[in-house]
Short mmCIF file of C-alpha atoms in Angstrom, two decimals:
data_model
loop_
_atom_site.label_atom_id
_atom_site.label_comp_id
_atom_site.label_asym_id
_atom_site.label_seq_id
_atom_site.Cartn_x
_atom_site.Cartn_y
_atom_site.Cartn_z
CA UNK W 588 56.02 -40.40 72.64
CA UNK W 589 58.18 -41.79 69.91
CA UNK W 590 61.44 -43.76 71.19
CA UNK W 591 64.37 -45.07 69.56
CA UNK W 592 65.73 -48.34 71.45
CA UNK W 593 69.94 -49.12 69.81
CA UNK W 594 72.32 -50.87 70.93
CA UNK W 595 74.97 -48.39 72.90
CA UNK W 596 77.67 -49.96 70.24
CA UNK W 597 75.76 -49.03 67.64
CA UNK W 598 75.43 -45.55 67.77
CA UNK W 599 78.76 -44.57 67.17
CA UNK W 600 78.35 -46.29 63.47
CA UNK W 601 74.98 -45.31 63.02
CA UNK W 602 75.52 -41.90 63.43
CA UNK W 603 78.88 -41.89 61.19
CA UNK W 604 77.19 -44.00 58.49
CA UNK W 605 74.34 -41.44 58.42
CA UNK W 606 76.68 -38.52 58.42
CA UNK W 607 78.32 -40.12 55.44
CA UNK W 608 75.16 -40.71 53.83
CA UNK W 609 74.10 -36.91 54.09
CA UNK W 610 77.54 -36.05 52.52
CA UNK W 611 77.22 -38.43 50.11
CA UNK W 612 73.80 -36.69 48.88
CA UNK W 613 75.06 -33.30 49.45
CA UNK W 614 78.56 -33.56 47.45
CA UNK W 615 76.42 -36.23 44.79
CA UNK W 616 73.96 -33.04 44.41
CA UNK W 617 76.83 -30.27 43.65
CA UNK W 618 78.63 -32.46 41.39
CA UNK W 619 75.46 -33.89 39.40
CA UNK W 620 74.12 -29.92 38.98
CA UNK W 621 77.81 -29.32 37.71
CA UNK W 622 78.11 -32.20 35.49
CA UNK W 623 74.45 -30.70 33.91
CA UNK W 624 76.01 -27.49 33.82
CA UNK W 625 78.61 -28.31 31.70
CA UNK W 626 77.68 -31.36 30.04
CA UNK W 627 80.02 -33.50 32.05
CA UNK W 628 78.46 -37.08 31.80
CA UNK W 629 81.30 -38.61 34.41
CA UNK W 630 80.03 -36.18 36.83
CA UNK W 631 76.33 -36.05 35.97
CA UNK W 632 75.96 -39.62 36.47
CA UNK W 633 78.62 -40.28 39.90
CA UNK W 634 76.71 -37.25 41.04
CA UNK W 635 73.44 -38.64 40.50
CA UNK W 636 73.74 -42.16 41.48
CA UNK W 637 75.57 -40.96 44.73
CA UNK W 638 72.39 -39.00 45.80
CA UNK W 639 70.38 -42.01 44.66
CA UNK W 640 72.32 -44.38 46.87
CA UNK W 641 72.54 -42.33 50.36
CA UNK W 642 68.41 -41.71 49.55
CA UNK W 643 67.80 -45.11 49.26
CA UNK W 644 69.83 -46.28 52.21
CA UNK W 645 69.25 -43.85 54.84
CA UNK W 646 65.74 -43.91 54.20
CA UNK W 647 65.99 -47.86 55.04
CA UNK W 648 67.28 -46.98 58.25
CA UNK W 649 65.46 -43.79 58.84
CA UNK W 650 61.78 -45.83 58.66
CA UNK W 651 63.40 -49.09 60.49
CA UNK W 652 64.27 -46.45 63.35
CA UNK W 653 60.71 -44.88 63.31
CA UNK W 654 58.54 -47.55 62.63
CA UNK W 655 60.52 -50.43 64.19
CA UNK W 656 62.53 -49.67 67.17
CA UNK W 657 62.80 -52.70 68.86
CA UNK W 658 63.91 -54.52 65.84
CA UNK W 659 66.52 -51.86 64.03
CA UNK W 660 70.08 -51.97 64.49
CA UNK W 661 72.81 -50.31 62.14
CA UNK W 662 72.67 -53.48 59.82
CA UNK W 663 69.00 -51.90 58.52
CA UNK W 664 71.28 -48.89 56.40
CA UNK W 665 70.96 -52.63 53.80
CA UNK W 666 74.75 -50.75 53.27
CA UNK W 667 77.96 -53.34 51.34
CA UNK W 668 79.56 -54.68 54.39
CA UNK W 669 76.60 -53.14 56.80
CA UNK W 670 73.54 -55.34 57.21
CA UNK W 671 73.90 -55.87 52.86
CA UNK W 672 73.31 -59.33 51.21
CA UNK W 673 76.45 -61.11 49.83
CA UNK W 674 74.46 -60.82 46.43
CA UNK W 675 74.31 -57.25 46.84
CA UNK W 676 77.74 -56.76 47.91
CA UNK W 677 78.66 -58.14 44.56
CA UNK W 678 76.59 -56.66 42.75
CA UNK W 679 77.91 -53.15 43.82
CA UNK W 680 81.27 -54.63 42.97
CA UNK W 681 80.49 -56.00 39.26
CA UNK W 682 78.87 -52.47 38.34
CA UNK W 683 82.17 -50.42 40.18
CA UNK W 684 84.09 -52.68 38.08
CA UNK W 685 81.80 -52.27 34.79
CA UNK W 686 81.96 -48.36 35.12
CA UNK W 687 85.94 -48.51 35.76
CA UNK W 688 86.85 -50.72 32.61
CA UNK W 689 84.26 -48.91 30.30
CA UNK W 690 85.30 -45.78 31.54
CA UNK W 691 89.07 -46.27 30.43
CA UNK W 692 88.24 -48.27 27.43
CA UNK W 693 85.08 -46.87 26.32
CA UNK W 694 85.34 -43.17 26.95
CA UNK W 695 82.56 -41.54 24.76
CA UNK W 696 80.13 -44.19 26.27
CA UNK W 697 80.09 -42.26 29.47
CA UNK W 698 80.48 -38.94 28.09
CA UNK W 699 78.43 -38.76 24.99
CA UNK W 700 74.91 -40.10 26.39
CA UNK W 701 74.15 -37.52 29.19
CA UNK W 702 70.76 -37.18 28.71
CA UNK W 703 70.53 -41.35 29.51
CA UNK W 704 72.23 -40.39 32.49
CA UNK W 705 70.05 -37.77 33.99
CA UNK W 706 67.01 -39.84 33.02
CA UNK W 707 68.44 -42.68 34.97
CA UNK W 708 68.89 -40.59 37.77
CA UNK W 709 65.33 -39.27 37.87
CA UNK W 710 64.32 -42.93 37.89
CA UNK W 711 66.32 -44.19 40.32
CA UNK W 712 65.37 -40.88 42.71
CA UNK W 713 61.85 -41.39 42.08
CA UNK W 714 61.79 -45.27 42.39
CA UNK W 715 63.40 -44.38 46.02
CA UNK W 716 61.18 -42.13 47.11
CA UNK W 717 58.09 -44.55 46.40
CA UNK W 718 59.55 -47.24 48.17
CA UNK W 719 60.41 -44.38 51.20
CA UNK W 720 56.68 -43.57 50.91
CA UNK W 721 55.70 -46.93 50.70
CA UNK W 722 57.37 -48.17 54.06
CA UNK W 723 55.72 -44.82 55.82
CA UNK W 724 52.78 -45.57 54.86
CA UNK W 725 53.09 -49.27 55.60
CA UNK W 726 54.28 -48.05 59.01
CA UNK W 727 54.96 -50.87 61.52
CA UNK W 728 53.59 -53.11 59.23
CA UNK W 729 56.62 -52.82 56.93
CA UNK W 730 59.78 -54.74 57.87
CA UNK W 731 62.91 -56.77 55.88
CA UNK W 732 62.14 -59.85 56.23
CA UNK W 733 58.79 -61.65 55.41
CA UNK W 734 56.90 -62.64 58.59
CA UNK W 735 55.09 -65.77 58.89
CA UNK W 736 53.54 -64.81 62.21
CA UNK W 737 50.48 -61.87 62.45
CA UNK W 738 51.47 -59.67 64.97
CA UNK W 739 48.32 -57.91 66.96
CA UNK W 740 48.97 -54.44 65.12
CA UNK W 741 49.26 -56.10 62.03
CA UNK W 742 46.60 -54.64 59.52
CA UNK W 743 46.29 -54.66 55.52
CA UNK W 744 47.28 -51.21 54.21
CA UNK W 745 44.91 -50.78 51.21
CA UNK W 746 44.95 -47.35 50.24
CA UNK W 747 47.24 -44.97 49.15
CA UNK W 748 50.58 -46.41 47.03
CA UNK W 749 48.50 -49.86 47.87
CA UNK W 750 44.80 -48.70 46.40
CA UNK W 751 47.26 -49.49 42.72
CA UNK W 752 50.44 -51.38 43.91
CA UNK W 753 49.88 -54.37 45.84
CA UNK W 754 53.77 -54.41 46.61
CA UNK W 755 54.76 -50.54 46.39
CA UNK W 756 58.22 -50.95 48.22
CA UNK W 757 58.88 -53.99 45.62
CA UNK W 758 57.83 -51.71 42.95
CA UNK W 759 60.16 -49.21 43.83
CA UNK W 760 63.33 -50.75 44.92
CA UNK W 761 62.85 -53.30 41.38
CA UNK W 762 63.03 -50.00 39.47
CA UNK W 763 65.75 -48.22 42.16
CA UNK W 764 68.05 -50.97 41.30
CA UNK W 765 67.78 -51.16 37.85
CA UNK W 766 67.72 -47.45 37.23
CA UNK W 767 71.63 -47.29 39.59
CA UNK W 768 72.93 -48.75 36.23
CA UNK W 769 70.90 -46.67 33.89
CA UNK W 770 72.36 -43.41 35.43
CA UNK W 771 76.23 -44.79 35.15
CA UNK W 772 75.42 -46.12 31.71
CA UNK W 773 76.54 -49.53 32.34
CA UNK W 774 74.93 -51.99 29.65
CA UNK W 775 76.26 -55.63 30.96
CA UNK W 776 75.08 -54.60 34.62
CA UNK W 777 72.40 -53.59 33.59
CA UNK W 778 70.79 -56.52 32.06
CA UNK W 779 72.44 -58.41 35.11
CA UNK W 780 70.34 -55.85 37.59
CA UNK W 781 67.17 -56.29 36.12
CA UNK W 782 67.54 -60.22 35.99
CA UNK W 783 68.85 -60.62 39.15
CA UNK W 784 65.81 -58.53 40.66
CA UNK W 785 63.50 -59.66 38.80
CA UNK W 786 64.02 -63.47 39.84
CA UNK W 787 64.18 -62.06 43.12
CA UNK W 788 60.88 -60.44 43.33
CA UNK W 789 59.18 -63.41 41.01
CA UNK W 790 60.33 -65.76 43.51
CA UNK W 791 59.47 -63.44 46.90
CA UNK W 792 56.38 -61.75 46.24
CA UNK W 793 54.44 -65.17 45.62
CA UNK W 794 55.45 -66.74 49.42
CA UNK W 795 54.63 -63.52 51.01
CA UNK W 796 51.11 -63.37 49.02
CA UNK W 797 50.68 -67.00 50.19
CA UNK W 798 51.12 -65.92 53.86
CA UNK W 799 49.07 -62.26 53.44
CA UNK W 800 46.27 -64.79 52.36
CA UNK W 801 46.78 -66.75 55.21
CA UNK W 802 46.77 -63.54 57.89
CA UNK W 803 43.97 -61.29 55.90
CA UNK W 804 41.09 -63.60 54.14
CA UNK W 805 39.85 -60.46 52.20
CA UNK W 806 43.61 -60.40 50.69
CA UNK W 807 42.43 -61.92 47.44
CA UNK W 808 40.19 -59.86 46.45
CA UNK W 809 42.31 -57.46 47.25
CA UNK W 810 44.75 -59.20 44.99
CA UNK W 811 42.79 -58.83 42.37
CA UNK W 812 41.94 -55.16 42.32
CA UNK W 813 45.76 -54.40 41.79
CA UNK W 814 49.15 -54.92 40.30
CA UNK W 815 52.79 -55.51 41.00
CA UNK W 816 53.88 -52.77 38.59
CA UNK W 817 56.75 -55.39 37.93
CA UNK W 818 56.73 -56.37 34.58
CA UNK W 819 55.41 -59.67 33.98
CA UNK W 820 54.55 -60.42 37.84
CA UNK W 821 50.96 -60.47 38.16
#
């Protein structure tokens, strides 16, 4: 039988953070179908990145929770201010401040392009939902940080997402991230996104490899018969 092991003190905030997080996707999906309606792009793309957001997040918790109750605490929502990198604090904070400035100086930039918007938002829904699937499927395998120590239970998930993507919750959060700032149409944060994750990932996915070799001595081959889907990370 499945059971959830939290901290007393975190309850209170988990359940508040997840409550906002189902708001969050339920106001984000009434004001993104309105915005389409009628051809709003402010609302389109606030709309759309909102839902993106709380999917992304509570589904961080949600299969931290399932998959790894003894580990889990409210920091695994990954949320600014709640279990968040410093780096990704900021980087919520350059792209509020990008959308602000362009939106009072720029206008038409955020109005005129909606069908960059909605696109963005289909990316950035999809890209979550891999990385969701991804960590499911991984099951207790999955976890935030890299582990340099095989556990007992640990076991190299090869089909599925991982029959084509060696690294499908990589995959997914590389193109989550980058697709945020596709669906609020900001340029500069943009290029800054995709850099920023893409040193990230160029600089994580090798050390991990290096250990997965270490744990599984079929990993190579394994290696071989697929990809990163990141561009230019083999």
């Amino acid at each position: 039988m499945f059971q959830v092991t939290v901290k007393c003190e975190d309850v209170g905030k988990a359940s508040v953070l997840s409550a906002l997080m189902g708001s969050c996707m339920t106001a984000g999906s009434i004001l993104a179908y309105y915005g389409i309606s009628t051809a709003s792009g402010t609302a389109t793309s606030v709309g759309m990145w909102s839902v993106g957001i709380a999917l992304f997040h509570q589904g961080e918790y949600s299969c931290m929770a399932y998959y790894r109750p003894r580990e889990f605490s409210v920091k695994s929502f990954l949320l600014p201010g709640v279990g968040a990198s410093r780096n990704y604090n900021v980087a919520m904070a350059v792209a509020a401040l990008e959308y602000v400035i362009e939106w009072f100086l720029f206008p038409r930039l955020k109005q005129n392009h909606l069908k960059v918007s909605i696109a963005g938002g289909v990316l950035m829904m999809f890209a979550a939902i891999v990385r969701i699937a991804a960590m499911v499927q991984c099951g207790s395998n999955f976890s935030h940080v890299i582990e340099d120590e095989k556990r007992e239970s640990h076991k190299l998930v090869t089909s599925g997402l991982f029959s084509v993507l060696r690294h499908p919750s990589y995959f997914g959060w590389f193109y989550w991230s980058i697709s945020t700032q596709i669906v609020l149409l900001n340029p500069v944060s943009f290029l800054l996104y995709t850099a920023a994750a893409w040193t990230f990932f160029h600089q994580r996915i090798p050390v991990e490899e290096e250990i997965l070799t270490e744990f599984f001595p079929n990993y190579p081959q394994y290696r071989k018969k697929t990809m990163t889907g990141i561009p230019f990370i083999w």
